[in-house]
CSV table of C-alpha atoms and ligand atoms in Angstrom, one decimal:
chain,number,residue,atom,x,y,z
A,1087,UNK,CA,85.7,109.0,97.5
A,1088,UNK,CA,83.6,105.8,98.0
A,1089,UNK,CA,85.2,102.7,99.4
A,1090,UNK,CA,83.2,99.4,97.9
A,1091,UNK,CA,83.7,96.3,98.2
A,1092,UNK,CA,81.0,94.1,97.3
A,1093,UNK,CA,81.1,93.2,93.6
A,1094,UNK,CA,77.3,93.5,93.3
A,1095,UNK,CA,77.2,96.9,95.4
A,1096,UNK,CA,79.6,98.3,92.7
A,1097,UNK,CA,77.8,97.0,89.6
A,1098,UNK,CA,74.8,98.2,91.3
A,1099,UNK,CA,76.6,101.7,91.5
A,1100,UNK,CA,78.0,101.4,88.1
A,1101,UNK,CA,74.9,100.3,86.0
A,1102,UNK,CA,73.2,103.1,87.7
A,1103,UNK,CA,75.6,105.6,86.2
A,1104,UNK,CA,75.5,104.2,82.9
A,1105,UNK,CA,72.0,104.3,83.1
A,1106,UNK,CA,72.2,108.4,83.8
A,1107,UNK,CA,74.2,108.7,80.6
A,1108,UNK,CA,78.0,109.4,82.6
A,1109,UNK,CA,81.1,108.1,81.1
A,1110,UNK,CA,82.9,105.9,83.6
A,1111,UNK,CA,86.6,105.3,83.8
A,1112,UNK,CA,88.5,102.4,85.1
A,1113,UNK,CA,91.8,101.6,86.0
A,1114,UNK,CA,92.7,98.2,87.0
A,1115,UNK,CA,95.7,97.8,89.6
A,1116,UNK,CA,97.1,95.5,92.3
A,1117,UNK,CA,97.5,98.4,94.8
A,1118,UNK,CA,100.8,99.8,96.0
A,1119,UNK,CA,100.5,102.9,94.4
A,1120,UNK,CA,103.1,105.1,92.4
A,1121,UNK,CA,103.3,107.9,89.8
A,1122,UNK,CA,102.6,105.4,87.2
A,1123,UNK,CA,99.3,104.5,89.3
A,1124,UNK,CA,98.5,108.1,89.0
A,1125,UNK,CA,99.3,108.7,85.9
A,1126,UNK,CA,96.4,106.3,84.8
A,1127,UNK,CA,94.1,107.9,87.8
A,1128,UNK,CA,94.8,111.2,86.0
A,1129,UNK,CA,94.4,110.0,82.2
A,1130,UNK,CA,90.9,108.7,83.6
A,1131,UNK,CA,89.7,112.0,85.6
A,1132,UNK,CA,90.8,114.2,82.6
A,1133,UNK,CA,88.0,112.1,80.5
A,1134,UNK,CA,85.5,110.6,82.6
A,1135,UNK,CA,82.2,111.6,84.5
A,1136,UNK,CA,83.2,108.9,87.0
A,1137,UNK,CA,86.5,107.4,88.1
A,1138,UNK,CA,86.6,103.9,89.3
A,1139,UNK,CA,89.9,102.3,90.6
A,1140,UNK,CA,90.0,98.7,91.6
A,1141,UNK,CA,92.1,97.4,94.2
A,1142,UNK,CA,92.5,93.6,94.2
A,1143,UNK,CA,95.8,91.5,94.6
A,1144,UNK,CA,94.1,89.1,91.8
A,1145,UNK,CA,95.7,85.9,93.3
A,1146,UNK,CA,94.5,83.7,89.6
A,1147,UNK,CA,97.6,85.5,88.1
A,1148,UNK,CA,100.2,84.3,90.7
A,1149,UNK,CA,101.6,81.0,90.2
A,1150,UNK,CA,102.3,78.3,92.7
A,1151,UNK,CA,106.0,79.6,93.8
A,1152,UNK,CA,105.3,83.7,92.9
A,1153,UNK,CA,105.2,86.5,95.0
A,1154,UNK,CA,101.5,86.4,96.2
A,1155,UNK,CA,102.1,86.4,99.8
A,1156,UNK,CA,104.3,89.0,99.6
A,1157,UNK,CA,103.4,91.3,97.0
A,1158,UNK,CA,103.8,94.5,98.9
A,1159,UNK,CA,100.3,95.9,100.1
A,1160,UNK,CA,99.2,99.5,102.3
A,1161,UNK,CA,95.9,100.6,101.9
A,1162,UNK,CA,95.5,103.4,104.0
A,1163,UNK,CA,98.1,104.9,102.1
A,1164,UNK,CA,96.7,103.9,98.8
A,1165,UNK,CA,93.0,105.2,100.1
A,1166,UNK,CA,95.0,108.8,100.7
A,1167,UNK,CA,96.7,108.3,97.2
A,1168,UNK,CA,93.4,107.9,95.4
A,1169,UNK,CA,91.3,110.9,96.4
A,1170,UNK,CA,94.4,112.8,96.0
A,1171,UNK,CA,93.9,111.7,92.3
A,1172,UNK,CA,90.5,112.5,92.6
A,1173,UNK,CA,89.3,108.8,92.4
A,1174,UNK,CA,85.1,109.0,93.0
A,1175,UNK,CA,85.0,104.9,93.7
A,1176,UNK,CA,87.5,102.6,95.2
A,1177,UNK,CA,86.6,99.2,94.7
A,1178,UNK,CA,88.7,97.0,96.9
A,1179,UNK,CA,87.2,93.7,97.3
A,1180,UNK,CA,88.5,89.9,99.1
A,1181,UNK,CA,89.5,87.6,97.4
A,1182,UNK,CA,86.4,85.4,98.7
A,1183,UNK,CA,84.2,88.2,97.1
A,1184,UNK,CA,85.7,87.9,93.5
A,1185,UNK,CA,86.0,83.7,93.5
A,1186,UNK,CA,83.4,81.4,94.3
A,1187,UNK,CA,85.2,78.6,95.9
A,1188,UNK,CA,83.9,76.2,93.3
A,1189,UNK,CA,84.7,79.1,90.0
A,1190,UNK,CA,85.5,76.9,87.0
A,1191,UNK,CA,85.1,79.9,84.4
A,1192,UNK,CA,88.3,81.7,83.0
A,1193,UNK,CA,89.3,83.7,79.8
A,1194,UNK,CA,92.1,82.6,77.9
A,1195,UNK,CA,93.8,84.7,75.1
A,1196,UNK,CA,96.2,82.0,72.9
A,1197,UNK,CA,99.1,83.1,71.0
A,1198,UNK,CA,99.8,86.4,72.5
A,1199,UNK,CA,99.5,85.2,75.9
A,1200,UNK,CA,102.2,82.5,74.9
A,1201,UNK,CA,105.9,84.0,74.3
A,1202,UNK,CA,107.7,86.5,76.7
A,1203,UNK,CA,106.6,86.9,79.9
A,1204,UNK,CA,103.6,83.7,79.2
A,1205,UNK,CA,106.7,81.2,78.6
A,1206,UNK,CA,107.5,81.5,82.5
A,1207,UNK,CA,104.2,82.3,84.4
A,1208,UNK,CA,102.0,80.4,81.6
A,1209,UNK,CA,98.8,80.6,83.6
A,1210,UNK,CA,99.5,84.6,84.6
A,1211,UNK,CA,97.8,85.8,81.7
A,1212,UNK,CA,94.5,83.4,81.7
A,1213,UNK,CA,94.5,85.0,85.4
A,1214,UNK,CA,95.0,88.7,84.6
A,1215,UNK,CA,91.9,87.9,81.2
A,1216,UNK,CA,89.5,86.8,83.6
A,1217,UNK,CA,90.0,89.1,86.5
A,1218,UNK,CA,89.9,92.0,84.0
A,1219,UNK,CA,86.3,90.5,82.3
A,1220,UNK,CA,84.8,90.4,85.6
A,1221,UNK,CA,86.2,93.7,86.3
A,1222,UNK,CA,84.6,94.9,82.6
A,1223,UNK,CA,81.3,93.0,84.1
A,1224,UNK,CA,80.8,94.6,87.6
A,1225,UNK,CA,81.8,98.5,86.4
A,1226,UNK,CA,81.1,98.2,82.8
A,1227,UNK,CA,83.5,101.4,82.1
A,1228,UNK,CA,83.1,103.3,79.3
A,1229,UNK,CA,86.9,103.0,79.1
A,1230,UNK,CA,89.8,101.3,81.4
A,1231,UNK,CA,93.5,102.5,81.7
A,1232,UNK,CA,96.5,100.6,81.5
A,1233,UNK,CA,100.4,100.7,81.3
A,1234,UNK,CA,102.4,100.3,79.1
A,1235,UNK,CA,104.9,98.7,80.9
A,1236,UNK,CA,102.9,95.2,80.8
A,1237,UNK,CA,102.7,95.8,77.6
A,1238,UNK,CA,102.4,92.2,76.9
A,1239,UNK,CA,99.4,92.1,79.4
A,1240,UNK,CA,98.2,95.4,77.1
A,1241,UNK,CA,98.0,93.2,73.8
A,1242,UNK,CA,96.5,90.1,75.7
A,1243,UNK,CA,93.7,92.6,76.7
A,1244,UNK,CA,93.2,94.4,73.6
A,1245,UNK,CA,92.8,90.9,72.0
A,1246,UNK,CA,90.2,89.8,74.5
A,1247,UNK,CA,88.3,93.3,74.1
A,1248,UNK,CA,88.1,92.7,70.4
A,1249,UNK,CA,87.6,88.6,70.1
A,1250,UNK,CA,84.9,89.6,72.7
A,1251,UNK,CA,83.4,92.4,71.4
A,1252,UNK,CA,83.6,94.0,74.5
A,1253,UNK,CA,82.1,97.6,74.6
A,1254,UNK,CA,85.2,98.9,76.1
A,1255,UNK,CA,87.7,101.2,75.0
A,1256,UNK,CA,91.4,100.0,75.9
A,1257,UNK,CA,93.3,102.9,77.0
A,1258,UNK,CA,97.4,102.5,77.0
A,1259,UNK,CA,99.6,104.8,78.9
A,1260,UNK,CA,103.2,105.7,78.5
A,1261,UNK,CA,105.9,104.0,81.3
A,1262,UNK,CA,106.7,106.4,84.0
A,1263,UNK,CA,110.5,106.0,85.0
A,1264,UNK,CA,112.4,107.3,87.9
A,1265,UNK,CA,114.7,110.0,86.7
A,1266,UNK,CA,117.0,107.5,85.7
A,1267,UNK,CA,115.1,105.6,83.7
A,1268,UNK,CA,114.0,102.9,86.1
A,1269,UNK,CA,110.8,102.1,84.7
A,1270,UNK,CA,108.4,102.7,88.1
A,1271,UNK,CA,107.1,99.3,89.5
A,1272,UNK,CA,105.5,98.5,92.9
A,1273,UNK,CA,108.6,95.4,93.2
A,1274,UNK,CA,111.4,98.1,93.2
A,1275,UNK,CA,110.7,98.4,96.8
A,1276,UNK,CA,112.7,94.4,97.2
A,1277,UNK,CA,115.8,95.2,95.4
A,1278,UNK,CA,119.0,96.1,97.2
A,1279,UNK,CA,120.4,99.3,96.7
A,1280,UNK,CA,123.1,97.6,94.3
A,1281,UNK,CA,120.2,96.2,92.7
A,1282,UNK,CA,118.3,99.3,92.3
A,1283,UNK,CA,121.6,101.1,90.6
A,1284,UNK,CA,121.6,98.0,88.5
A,1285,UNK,CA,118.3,97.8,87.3
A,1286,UNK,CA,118.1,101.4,85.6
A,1287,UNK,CA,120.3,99.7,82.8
A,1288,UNK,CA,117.2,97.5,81.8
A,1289,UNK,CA,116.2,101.0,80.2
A,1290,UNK,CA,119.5,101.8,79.2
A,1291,UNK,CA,119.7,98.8,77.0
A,1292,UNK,CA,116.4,99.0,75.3
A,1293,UNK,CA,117.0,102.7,74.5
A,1294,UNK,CA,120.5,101.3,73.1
A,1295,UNK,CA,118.7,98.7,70.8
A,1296,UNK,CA,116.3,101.3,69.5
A,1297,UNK,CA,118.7,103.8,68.9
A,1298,UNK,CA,120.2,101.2,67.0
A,1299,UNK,CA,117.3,100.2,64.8
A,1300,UNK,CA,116.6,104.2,64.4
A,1301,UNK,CA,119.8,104.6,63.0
A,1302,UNK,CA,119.0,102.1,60.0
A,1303,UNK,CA,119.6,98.6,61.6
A,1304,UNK,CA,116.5,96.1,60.7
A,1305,UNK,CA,118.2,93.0,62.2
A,1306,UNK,CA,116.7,92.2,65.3
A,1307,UNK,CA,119.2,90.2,66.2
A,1308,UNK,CA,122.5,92.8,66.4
A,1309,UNK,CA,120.5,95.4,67.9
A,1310,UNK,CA,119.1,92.3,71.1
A,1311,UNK,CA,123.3,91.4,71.6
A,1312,UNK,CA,123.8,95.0,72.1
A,1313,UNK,CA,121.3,95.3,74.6
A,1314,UNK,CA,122.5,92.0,76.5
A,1315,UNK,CA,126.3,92.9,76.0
A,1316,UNK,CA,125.2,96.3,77.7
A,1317,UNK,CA,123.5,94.0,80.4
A,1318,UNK,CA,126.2,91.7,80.9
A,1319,UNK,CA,128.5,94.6,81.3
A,1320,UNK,CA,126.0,96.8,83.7
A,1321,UNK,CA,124.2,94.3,85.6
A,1322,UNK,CA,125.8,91.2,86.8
A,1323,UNK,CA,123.6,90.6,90.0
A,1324,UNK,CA,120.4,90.3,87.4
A,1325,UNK,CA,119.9,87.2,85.0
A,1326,UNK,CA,118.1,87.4,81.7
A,1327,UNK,CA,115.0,86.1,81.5
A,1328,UNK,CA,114.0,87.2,78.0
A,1329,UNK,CA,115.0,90.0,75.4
A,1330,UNK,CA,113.5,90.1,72.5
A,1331,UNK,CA,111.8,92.1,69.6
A,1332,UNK,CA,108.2,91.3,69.0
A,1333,UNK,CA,105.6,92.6,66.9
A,1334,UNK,CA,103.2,94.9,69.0
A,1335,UNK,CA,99.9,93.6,68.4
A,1336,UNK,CA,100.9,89.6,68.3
A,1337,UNK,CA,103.9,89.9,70.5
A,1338,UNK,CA,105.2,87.0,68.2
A,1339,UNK,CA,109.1,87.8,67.4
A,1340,UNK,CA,110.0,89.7,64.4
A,1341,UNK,CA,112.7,88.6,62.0
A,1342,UNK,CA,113.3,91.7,60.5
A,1343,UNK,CA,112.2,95.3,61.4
A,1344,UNK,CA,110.3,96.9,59.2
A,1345,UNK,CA,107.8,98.5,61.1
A,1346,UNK,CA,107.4,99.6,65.1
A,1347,UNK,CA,108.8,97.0,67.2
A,1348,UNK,CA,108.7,96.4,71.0
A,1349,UNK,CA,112.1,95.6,72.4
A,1350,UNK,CA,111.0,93.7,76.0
A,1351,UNK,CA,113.1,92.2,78.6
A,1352,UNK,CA,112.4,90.5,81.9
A,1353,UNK,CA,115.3,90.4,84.3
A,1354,UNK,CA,115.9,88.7,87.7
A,1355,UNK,CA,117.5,90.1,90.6
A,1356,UNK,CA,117.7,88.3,93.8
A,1357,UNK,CA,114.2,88.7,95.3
A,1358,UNK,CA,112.7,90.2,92.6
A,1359,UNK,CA,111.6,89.6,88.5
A,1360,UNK,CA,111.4,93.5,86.5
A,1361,UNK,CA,110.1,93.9,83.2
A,1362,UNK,CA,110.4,96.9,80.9
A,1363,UNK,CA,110.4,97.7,77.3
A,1364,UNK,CA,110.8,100.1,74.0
A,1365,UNK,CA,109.1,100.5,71.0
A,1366,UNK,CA,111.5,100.8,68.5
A,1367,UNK,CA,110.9,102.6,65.3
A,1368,UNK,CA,112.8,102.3,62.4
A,1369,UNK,CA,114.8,105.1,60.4
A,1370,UNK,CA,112.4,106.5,57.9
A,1371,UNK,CA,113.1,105.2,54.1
A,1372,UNK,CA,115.7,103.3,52.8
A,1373,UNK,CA,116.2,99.6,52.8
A,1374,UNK,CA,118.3,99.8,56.4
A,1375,UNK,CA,121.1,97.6,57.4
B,1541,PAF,O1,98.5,95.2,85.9
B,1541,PAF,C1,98.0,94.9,87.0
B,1541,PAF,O2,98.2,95.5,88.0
B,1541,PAF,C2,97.1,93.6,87.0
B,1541,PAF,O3,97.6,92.7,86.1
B,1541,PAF,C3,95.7,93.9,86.7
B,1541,PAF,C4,95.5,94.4,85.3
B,1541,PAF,C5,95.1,94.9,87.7
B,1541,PAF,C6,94.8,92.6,86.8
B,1541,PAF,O4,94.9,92.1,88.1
């Protein structure tokens, strides 16, 4: 596996390849590696020529009082990680490498950037759009992988990709959860052990909600109080930040289901924000509840 990282090395690298006809693959993370990591490194070896990971703690999607400084960071063990995977390029860059000090260029995505997860961190996504351009710029991938899990984040990119006609194919993967359904997240490693038995009921709430709508329930609304009654219950150290039912594409809430529907929820423990979400499918004929 090759380490890069100089931007114009890699582009160099990855224009080359093109150039030879190779399909390229990349998946775009912050580092701190776990099965879900993987799972994307594996998606992308099982299709392309090339595998390129970045590596980049992308400090334009962190606002003034997040968890920058601390988001949790080992690259030696993340090297190891990704040539077990069977990564070909590791593009790990500074942040001095990626931004100019004087960059005045960014990528915004309106409307879907602008409810759920946008509402509290609204410049995170105009951060995650124009790292992930550049990223499209310097490897110019063939494809790129990403979870499901920011599945907000998914929909802002898709958007770009198309307003953009960007030659890229967006790739979305299924969450990877802990046997318990604690949707895996590189932040699990700050909460408390009370927290961590907690948290699983995030997914336990969400699958409660779209068992609901599968059983013929179309109102939003009674299937998002059974979720929060379930949090209330289950998870007292965490506070709400959102729950809600959105439409998948616009992430704009629906007012009645008639069609998939992502159930997403934010949650704050202590030291520590986790998302997660469901896409609920509603029971098949019939006018529902
Ligand atoms: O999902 C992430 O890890 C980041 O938001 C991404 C896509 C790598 C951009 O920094």
């Amino acid at each position: 596996m090759r380490i890069v990282i100089e931007p114009r090395e890699l582009q160099g690298i990855c224009l080359d390849l093109r150039r030879q006809g190779q399909t390229v693959g990349l998946v775009p993370t912050m580092g701190y590696f776990h099965q879900g990591h993987v799972s994307l490194m594996d998606h992308a070896r099982g299709r392309a020529d090339t595998v390129v990971v970045s590596l980049f703690v992308n400090p334009t999607q962190f606002g003034p009082s997040e968890d920058l400084d601390r988001y949790p960071r080992d690259f030696a063990r993340d090297r190891d990680t990704a040539e077990k995977a069977g990564v070909d390029i590791l593009f790990a860059p500074e942040p001095g490498a990626m931004y100019a000090p004087d960059a005045s260029t960014a990528v915004t995505v309106d409307g879907v950037s602008a409810g759920l997860c946008g509402a509290s961190r609204p410049t995170h996504f105009r951060g995650v759009a124009t790292v992930v351009t550049k990223l499209f710029m310097l490897v110019q991938p063939t494809f790129a992988v990403f979870g499901e899990k920011d599945r907000q984040q998914l929909a802002v990119i898709r958007r770009m990709v198309r307003d953009l006609d960007i030659p890229v194919e967006v790739v979305g993967r299924p969450i990877v959860r802990e046997p318990d359904g604690l949707a895996l997240s590189s932040r699990n490693v700050f909460l408390s052990q009370d927290e961590r038995d907690q948290a699983l009921w995030i997914n336990k709430a969400l699958q409660a909600a779209a068992d609901l709508i599968a059983s013929g329930e179309r109102d939003p609304g009674t299937a998002l109080v059974l979720a929060r009654d379930i949090l209330a219950a289950h998870a007292p150290l965490g506070e709400v930040e959102y729950l809600e039912a959105v439409d998948p594409d616009a992430m704009t809430p629906v007012t009645r289901v008639n069609g998939p529907t992502v159930l997403a929820a934010a949650m704050r423990f202590s030291r520590v924000r986790l998302i997660d979400n469901r896409l609920a499918r509603p029971a098949a004929g019939g006018e529902g509840r």
